[in-house]
PDB file of C-alpha atoms in Angstrom:
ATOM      1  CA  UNK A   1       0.000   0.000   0.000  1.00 34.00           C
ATOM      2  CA  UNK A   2       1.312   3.384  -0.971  1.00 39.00           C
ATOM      3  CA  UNK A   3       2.392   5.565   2.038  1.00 41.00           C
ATOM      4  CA  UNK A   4       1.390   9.585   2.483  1.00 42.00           C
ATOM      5  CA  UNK A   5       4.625  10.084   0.838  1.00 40.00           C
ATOM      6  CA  UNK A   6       3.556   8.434  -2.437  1.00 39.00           C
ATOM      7  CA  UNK A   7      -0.323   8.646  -1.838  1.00 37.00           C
ATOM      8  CA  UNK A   8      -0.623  11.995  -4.460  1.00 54.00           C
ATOM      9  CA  UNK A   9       1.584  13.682  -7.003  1.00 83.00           C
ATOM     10  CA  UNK A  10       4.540  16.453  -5.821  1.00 95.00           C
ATOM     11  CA  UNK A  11       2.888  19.669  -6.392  1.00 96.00           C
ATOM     12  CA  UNK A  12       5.100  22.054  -4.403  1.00 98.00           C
ATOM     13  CA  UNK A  13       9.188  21.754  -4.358  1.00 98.00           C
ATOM     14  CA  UNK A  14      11.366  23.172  -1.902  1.00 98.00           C
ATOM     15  CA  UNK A  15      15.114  24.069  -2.920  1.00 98.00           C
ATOM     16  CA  UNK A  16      17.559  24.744  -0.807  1.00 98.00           C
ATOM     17  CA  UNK A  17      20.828  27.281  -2.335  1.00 97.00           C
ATOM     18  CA  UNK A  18      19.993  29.772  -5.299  1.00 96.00           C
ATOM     19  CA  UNK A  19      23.444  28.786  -6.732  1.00 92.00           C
ATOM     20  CA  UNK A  20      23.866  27.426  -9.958  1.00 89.00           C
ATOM     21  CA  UNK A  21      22.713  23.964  -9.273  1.00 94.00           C
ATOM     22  CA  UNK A  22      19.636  25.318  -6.921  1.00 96.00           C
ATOM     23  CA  UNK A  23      18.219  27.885  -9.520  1.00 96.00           C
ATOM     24  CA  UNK A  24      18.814  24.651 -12.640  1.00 97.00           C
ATOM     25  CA  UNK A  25      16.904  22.524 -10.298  1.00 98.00           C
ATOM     26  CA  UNK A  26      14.500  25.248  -9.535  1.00 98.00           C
ATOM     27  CA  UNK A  27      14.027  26.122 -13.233  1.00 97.00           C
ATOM     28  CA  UNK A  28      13.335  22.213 -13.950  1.00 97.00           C
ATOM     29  CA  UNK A  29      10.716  21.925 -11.595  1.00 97.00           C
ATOM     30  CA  UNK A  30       8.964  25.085 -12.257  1.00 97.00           C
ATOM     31  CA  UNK A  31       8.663  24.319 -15.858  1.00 95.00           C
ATOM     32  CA  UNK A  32       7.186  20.857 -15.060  1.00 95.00           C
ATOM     33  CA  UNK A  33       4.174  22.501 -13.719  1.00 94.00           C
ATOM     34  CA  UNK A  34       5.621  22.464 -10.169  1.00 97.00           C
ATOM     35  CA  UNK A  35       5.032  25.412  -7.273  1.00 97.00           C
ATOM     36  CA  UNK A  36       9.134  25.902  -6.310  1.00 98.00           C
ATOM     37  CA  UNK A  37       9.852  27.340  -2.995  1.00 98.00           C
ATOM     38  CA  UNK A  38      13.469  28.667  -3.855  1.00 98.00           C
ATOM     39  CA  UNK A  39      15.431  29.316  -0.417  1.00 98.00           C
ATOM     40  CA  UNK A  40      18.114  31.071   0.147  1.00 96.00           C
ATOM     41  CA  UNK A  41      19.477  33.144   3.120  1.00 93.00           C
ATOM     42  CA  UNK A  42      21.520  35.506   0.731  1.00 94.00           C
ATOM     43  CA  UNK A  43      18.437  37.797  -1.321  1.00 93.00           C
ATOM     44  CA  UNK A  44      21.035  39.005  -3.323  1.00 95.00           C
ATOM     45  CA  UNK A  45      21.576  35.302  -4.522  1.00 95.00           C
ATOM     46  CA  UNK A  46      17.690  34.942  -4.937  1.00 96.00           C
ATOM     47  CA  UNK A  47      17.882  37.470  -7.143  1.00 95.00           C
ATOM     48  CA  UNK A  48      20.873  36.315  -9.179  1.00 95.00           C
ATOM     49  CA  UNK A  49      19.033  33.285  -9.483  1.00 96.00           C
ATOM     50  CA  UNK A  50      15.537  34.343 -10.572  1.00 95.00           C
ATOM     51  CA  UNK A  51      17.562  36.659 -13.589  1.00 95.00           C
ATOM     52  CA  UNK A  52      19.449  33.324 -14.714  1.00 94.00           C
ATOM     53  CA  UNK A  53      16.409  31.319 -14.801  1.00 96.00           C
ATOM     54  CA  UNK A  54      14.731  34.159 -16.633  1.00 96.00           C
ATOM     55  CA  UNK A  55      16.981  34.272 -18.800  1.00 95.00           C
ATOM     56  CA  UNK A  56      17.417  30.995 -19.489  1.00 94.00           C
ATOM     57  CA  UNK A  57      13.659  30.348 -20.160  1.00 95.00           C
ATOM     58  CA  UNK A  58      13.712  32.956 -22.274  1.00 94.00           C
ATOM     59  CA  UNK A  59      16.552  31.927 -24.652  1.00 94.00           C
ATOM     60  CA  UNK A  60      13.870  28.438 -25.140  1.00 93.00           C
ATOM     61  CA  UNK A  61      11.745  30.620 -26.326  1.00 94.00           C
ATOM     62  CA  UNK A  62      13.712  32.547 -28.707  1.00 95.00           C
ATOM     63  CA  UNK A  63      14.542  29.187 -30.149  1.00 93.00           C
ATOM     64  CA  UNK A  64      11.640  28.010 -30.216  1.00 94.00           C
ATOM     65  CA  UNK A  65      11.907  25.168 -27.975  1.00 92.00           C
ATOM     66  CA  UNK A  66       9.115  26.841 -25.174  1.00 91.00           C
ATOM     67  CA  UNK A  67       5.994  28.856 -25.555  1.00 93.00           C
ATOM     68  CA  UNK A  68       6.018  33.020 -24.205  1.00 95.00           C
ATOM     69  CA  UNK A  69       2.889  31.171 -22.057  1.00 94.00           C
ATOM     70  CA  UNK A  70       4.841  28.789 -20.566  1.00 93.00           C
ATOM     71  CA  UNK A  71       7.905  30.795 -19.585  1.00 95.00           C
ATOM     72  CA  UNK A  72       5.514  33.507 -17.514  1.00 95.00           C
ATOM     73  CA  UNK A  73       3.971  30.508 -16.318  1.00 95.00           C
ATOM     74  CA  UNK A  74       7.231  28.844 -14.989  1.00 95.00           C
ATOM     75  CA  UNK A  75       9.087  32.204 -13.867  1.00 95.00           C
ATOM     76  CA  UNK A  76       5.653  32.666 -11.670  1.00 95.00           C
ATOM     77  CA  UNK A  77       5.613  29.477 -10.108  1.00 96.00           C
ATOM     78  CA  UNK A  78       8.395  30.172  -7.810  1.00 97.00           C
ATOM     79  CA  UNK A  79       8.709  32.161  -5.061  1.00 97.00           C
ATOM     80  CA  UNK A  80      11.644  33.307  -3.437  1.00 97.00           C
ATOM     81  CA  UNK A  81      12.123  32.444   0.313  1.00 96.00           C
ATOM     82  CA  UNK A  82      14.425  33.179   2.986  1.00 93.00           C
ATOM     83  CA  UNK A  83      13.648  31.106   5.749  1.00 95.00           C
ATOM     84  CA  UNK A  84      13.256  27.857   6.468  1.00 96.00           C
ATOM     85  CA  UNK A  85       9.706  27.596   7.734  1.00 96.00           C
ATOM     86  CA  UNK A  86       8.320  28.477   4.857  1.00 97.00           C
ATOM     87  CA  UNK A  87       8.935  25.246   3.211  1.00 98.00           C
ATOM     88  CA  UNK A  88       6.470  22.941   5.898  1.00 96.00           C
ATOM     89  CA  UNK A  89       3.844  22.276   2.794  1.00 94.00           C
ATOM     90  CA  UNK A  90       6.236  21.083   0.661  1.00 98.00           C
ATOM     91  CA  UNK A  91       5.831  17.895  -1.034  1.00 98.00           C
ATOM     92  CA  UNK A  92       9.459  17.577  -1.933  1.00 98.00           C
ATOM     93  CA  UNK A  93      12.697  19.387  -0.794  1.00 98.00           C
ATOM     94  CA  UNK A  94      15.629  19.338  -2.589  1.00 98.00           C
ATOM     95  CA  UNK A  95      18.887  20.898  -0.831  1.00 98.00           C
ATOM     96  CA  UNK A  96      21.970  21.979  -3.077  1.00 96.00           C
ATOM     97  CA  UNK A  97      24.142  23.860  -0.667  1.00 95.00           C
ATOM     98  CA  UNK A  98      27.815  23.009   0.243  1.00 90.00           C
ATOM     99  CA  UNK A  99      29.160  19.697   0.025  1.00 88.00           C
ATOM    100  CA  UNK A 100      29.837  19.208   3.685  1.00 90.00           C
ATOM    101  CA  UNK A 101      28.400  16.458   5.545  1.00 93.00           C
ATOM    102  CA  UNK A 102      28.129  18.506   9.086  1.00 95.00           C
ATOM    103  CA  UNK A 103      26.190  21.388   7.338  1.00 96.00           C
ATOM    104  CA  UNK A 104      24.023  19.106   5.502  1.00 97.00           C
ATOM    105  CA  UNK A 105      23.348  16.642   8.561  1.00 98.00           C
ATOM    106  CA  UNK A 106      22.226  19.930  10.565  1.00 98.00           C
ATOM    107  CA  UNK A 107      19.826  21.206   7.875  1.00 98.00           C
ATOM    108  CA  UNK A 108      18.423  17.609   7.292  1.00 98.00           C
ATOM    109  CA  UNK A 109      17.788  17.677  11.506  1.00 98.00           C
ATOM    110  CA  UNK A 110      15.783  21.386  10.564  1.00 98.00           C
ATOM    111  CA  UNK A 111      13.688  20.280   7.973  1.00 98.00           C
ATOM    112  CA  UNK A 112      12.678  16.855   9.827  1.00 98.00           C
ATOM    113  CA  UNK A 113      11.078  19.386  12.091  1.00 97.00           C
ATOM    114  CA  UNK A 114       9.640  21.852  10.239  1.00 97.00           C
ATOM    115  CA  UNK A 115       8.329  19.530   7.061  1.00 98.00           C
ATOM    116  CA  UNK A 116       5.298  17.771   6.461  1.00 96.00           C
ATOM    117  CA  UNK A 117       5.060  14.074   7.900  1.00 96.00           C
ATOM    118  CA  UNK A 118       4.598  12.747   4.260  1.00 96.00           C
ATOM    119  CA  UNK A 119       7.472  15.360   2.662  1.00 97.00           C
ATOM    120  CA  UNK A 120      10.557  13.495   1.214  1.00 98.00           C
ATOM    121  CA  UNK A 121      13.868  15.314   2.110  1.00 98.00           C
ATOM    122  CA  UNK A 122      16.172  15.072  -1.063  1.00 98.00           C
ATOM    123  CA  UNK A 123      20.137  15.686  -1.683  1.00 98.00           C
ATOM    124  CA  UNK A 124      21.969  16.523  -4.503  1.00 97.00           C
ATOM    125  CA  UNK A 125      25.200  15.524  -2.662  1.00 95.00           C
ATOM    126  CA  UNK A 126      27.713  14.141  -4.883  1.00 91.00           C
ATOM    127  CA  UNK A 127      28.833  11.730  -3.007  1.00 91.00           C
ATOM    128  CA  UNK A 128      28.205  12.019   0.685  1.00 94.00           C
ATOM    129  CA  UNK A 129      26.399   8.911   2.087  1.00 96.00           C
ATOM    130  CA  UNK A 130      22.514   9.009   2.087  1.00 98.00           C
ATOM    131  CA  UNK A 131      22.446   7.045   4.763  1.00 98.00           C
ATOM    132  CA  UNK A 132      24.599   8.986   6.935  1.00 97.00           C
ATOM    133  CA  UNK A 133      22.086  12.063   5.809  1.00 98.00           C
ATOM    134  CA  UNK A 134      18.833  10.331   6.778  1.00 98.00           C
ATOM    135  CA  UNK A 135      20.160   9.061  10.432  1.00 98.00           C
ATOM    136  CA  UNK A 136      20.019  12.818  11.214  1.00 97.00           C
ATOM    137  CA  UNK A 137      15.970  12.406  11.224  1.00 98.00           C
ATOM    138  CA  UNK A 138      13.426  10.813  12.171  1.00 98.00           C
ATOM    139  CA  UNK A 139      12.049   9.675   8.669  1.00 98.00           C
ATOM    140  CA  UNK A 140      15.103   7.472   7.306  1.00 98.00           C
ATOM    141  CA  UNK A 141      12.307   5.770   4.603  1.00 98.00           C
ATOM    142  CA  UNK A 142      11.552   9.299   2.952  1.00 98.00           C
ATOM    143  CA  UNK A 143      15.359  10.690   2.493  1.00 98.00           C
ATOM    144  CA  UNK A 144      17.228   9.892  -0.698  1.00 98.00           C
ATOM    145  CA  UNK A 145      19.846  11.551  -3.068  1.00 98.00           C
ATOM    146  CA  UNK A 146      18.854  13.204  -6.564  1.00 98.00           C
ATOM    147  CA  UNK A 147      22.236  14.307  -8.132  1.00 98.00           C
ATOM    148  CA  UNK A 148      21.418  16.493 -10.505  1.00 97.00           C
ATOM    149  CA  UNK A 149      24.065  17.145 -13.109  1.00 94.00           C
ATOM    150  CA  UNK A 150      25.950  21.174 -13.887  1.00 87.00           C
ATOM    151  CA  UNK A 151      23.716  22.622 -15.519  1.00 91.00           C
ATOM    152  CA  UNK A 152      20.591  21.009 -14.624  1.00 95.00           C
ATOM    153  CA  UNK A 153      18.477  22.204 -17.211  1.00 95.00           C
ATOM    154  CA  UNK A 154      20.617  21.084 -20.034  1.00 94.00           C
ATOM    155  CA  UNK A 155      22.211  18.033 -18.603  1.00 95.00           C
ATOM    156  CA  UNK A 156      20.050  14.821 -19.558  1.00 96.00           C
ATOM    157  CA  UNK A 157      21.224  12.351 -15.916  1.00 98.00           C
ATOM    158  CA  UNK A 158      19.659  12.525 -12.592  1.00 98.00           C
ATOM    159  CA  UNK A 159      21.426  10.064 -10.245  1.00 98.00           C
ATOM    160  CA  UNK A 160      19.329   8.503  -7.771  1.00 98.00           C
ATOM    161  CA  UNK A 161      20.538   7.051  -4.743  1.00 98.00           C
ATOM    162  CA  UNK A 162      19.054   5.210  -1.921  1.00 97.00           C
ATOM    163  CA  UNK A 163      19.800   5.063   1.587  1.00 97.00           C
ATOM    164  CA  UNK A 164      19.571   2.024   3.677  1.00 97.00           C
ATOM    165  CA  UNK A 165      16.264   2.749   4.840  1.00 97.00           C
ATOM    166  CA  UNK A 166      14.741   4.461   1.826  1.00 98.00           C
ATOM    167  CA  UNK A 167      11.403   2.749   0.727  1.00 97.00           C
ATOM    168  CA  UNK A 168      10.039   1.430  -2.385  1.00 97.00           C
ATOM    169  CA  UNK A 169       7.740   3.739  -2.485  1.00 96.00           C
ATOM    170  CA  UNK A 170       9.699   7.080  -2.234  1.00 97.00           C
ATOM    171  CA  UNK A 171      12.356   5.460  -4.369  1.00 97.00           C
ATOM    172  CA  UNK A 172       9.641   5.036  -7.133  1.00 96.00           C
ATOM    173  CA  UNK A 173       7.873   8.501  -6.310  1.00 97.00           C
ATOM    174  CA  UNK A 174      11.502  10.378  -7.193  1.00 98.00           C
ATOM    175  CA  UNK A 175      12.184   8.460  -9.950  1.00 97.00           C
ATOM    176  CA  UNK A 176       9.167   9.080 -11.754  1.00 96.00           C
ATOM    177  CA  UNK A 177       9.297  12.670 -10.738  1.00 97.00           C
ATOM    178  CA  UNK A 178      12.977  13.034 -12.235  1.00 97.00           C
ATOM    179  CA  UNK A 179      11.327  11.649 -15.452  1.00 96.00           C
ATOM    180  CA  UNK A 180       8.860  14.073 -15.476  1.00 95.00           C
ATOM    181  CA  UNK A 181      11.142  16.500 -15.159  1.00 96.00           C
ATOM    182  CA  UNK A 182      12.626  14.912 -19.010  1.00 96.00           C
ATOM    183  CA  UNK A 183      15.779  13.166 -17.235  1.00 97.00           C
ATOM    184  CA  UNK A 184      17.639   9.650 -17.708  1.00 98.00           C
ATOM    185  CA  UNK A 185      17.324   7.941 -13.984  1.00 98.00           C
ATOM    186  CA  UNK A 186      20.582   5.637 -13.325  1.00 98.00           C
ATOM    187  CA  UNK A 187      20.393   4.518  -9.631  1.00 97.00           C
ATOM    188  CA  UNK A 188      23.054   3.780  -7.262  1.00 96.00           C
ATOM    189  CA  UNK A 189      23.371   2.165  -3.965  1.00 94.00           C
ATOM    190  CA  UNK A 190      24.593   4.217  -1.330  1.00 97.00           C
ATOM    191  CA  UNK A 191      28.499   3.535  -1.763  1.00 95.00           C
ATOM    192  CA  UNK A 192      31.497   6.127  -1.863  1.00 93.00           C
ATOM    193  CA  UNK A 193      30.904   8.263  -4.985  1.00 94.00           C
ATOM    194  CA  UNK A 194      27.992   6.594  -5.921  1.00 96.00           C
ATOM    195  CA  UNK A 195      28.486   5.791  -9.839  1.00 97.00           C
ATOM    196  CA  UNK A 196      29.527   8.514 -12.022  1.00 96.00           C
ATOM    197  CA  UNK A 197      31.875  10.031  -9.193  1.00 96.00           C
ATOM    198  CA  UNK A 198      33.268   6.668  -8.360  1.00 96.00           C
ATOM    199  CA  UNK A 199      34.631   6.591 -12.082  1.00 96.00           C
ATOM    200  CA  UNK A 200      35.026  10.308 -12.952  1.00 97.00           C
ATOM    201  CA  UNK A 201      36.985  11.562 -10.185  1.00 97.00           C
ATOM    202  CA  UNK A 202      39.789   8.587 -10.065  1.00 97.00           C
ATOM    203  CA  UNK A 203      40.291   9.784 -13.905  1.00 98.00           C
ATOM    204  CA  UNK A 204      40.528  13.393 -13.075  1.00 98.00           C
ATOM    205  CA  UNK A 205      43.006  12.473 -10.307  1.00 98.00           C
ATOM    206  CA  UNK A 206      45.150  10.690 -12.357  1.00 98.00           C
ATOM    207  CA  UNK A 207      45.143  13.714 -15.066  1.00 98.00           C
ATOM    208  CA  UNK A 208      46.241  15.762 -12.336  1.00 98.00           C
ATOM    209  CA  UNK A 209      49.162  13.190 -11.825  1.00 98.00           C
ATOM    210  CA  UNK A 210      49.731  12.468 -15.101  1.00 98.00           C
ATOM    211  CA  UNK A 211      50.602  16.559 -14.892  1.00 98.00           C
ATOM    212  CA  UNK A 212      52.181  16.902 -11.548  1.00 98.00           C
ATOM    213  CA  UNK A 213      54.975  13.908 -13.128  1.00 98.00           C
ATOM    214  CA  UNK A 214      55.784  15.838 -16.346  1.00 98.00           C
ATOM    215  CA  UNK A 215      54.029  13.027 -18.181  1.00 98.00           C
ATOM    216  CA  UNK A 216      52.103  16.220 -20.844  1.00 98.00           C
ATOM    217  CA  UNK A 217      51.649  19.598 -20.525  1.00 98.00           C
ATOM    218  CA  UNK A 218      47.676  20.281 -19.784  1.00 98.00           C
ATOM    219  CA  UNK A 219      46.738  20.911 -23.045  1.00 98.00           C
ATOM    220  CA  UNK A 220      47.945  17.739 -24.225  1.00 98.00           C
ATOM    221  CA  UNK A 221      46.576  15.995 -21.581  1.00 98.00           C
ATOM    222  CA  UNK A 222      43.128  17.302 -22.594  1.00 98.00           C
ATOM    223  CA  UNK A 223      43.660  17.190 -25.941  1.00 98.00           C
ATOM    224  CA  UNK A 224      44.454  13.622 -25.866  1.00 98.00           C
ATOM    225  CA  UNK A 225      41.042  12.785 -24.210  1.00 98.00           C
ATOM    226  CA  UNK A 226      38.823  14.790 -25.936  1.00 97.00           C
ATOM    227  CA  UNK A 227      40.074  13.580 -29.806  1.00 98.00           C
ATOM    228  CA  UNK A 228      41.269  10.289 -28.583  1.00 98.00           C
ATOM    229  CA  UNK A 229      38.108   9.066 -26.583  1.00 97.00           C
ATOM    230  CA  UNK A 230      35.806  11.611 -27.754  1.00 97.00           C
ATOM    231  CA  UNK A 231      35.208  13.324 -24.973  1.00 95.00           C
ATOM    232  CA  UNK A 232      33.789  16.582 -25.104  1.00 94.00           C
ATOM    233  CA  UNK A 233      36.070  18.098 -22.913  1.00 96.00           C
ATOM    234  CA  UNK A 234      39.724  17.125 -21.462  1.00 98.00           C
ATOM    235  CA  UNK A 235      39.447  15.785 -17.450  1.00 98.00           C
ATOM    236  CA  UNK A 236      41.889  19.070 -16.589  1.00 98.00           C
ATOM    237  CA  UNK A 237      39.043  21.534 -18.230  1.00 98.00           C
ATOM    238  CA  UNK A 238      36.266  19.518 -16.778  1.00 97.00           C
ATOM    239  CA  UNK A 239      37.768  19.868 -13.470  1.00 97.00           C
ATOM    240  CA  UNK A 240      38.394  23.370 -13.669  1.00 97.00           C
ATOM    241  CA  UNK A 241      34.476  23.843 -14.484  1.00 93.00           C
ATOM    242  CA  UNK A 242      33.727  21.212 -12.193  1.00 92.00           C
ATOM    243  CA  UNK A 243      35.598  23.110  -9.585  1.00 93.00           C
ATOM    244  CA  UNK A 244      39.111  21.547  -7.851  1.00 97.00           C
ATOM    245  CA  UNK A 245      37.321  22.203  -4.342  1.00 94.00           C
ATOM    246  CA  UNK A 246      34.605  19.767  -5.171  1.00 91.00           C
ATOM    247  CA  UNK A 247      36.722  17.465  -6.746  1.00 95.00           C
ATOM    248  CA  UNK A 248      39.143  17.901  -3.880  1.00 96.00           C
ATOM    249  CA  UNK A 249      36.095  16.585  -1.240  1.00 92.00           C
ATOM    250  CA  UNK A 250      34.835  14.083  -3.750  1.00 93.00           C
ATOM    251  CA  UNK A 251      38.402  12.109  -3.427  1.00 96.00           C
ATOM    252  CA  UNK A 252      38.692  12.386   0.156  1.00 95.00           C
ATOM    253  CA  UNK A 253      35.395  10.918   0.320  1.00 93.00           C
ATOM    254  CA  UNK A 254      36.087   7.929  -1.672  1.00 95.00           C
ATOM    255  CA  UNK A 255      39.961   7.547  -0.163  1.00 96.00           C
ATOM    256  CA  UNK A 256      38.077   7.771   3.254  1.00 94.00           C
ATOM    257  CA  UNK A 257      35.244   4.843   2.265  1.00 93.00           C
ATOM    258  CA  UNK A 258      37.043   2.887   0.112  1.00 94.00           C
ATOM    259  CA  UNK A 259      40.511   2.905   2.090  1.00 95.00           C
ATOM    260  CA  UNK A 260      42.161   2.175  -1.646  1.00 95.00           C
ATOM    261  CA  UNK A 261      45.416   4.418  -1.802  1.00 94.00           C
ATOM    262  CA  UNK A 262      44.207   5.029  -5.741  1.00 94.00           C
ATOM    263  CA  UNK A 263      41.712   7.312  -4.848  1.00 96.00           C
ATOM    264  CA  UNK A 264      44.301   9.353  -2.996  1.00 97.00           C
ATOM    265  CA  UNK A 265      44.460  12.807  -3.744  1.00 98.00           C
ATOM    266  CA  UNK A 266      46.937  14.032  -5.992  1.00 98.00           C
ATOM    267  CA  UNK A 267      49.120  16.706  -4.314  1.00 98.00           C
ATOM    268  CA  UNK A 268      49.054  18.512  -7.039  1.00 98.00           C
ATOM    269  CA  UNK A 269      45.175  19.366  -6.662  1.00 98.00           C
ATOM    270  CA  UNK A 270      45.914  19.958  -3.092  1.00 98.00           C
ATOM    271  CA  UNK A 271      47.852  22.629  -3.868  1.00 98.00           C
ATOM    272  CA  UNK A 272      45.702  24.250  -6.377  1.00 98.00           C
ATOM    273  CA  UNK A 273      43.158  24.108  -3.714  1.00 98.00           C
ATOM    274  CA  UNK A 274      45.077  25.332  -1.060  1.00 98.00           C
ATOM    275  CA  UNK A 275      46.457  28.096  -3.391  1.00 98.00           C
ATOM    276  CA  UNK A 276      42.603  29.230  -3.556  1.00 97.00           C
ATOM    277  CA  UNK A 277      42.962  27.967  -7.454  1.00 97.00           C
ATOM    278  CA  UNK A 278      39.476  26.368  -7.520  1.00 96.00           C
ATOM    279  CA  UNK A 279      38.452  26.764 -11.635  1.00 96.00           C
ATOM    280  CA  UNK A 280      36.291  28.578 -13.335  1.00 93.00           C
ATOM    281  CA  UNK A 281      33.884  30.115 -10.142  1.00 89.00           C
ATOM    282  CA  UNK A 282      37.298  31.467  -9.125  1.00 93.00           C
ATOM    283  CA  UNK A 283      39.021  32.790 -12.589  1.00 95.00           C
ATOM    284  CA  UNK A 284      42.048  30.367 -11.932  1.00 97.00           C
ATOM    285  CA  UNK A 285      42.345  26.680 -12.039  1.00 98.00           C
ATOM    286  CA  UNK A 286      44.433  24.468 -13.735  1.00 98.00           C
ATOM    287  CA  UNK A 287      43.984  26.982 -16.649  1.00 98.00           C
ATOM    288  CA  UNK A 288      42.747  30.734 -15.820  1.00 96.00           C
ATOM    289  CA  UNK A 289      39.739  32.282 -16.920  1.00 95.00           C
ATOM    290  CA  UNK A 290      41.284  36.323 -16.289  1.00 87.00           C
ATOM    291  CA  UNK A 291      42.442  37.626 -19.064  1.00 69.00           C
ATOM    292  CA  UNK A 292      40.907  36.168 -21.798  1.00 53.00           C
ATOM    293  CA  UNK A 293      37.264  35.182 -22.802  1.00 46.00           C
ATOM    294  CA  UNK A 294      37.181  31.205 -22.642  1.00 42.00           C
ATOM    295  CA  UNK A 295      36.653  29.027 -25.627  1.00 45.00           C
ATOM    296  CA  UNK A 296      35.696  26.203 -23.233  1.00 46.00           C
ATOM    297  CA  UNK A 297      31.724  25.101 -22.898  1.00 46.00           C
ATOM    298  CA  UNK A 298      30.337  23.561 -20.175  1.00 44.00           C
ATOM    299  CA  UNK A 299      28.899  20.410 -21.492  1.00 45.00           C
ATOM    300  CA  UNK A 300      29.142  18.024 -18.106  1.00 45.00           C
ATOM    301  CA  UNK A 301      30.174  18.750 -14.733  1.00 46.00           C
ATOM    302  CA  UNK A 302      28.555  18.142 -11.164  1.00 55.00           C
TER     303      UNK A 302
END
C-alpha cells in the first residue's frame, strides 16, 4: 500500500541554495508545472538566481523550444524564500548547498522538524552517504539523493541514490518525478561516490598526476582525451568547471570509504586548492579564466 509520501503527485518543491545547481533545479521543476519554494538566506543570490532562470527560459523561447505562455507561467511558479519555515507544505525538498556532511546533517535535523510528515527530504550531494544524511531524522524511509548534473536544465542524468532505509515507495515517487522533469534515472546504492563520481573523479586524479609527473603539458593531456576518446572536454578543463574544491572533497570521500590508496588525492590538486585555485567560479584553475574570454563550454560537470 502506498504511504502519504507516495499517496498523491509532488505539487510544491522546496530548494535549498539559489546557486547554480539550486536555480537549474528550480528552473526544472517550475517548468514541469511544479510550485518551487526557492530558499536562500543571501536575497542578493535569490535574485541572481531568478535573472538566470529568466533568462534561461527565455533563450527556449527565442529558439523556439518553449511557448512566451509557458515561460511567464514557470518564472511565476516560484517564489523566493528566505527562511526555512516556509517550506512545511512542501511535497518535496531538494537541498543543493555546500558539500559538507556537518552542514548538511544539521539542515536535514531542521527540515525533519519543520516539514510535512509525508514530505521526502532530497540531496543533490555528490557523493556524501545518504544514509549517513537520513540518520540525522526521524524519517530514514523518505530521504534519498537526486544528483542532478551542472547545468541542470541542459544536462540529460539525474542520479538517484538510496539510503539504507529508503522505501520502495519514495524510491519510485523520485524516480518518476525526475522523469517528469525529461531526465535519464541511473540509480546507485549508497556507496562512496555513488556511480559517475566513483569513475570520474579517479580519472581526473590521475590527469592531475599524469601533470604533476611531467608526463604532458595540460593541453595535451586534454587534448588527448577529448580527440582520442571523444570526450567533449579534457578531465583538466572539466575539473576546472567542475571546480578543484569539489573534486578535492569528492576524493577524500572515496579515499576515506574505500581505504584504496588510488583514490588518494593528488598533491598537485591539493595545492591548487590550497592556493585558492578552484576553476572557473574562481578565474584560476588548472587553466585561468582572467584575461581572456574562454573558448571552453560547459557540457558536463557536477
Amino acid at each position: 500500500m502506498a504511504t502519504q509520501a507516495t499517496a498523491r503527485e509532488i505539487a510544491v518543491v522546496g530548494v535549498i541554495g539559489a546557486g547554480q545547481m539550486g536555480s537549474g533545479i528550480a528552473q526544472l521543476a517550475a517548468a514541469a508545472g511544479c510550485g518551487v519554494l526557492l530558499l536562500d538566506s543571501d536575497t542578493a543570490a535569490l535574485s541572481r538566481a531568478v535573472d538566470s532562470i529568466s533568462s534561461s527560459l527565455r533563450r527556449l523561447v527565442a529558439k523556439g523550444q518553449l511557448s512566451q505562455a509557458s515561460c511567464e507561467h514557470s518564472i511565476e511558479q516560484i517564489k523566493c524564500v528566505s527562511s526555512v519555515q516556509e517550506l512545511r507544505d512542501a511535497d518535496l525538498v531538494i537541498e543543493a548547498i555546500v558539500e559538507s556532511e556537518d552542514i548538511k546533517k544539521k539542515l536535514f535535523v531542521e527540515l525533519d522538524k519543520i516539514t510535512k510528515p509525508s514530505a521526502i527530504l532530497a540531496s543533490n550531494t555528490s557523493s556524501i552517504s545518504i544514509t549517513r544524511l537520513a540518520s540525522a531524522t526521524n524519517r530514514p524511509c523518505q530521504v534519498i539523493g537526486m544528483h542532478f548534473f551542472n547545468p541542470p536544465p541542459i544536462m540529460k542524468l539525474i542520479e538517484i541514490i538510496r539510503g539504507a532505509d529508503t522505501s520502495e515507495e519514495v524510491f519510485t515517487k523520485v524516480k518518476s518525478f525526475s522523469e517528469r522533469l525529461g531526465k535519464t534515472v541511473i540509480c546507485s546504492q549508497d556507496y562512496p561516490g555513488f556511480i559517475v563520481n566513483r569513475i570520474l573523479m579517479p580519472m581526473i586524479n590521475e590527469a592531475f598526476w599524469a601533470l604533476y609527473t611531467g608526463v604532458a603539458t595540460k593541453e595535451d593531456i586534454d587534448t588527448g582525451m577529448k580527440l582520442g576518446t571523444n570526450h567533449p572536454m579534457g578531465p583538466l578543463q572539466l575539473a576546472d568547471f567542475i571546480g578543484l574544491d569539489v573534486c578535492l572533497s569528492v576524493l577524500r570521500v572515496l579515499h576515506n570509504g574505500l581505504g584504496d590508496s588510488k583514490y588518494s588525492p593528488c598533491p598537485l590538486l591539493v595545492q591548487y586548492v590550497d592556493a585558492g585555485r578552484l576553476g572557473k567560479k574562481r578565474g584560476q584553475g588548472v587553466y585561468s579564466y582572467r584575461t581572456r574570454s574562454s573558448s571552453i563550454k560547459p557540457r558536463s560537470s557536477l
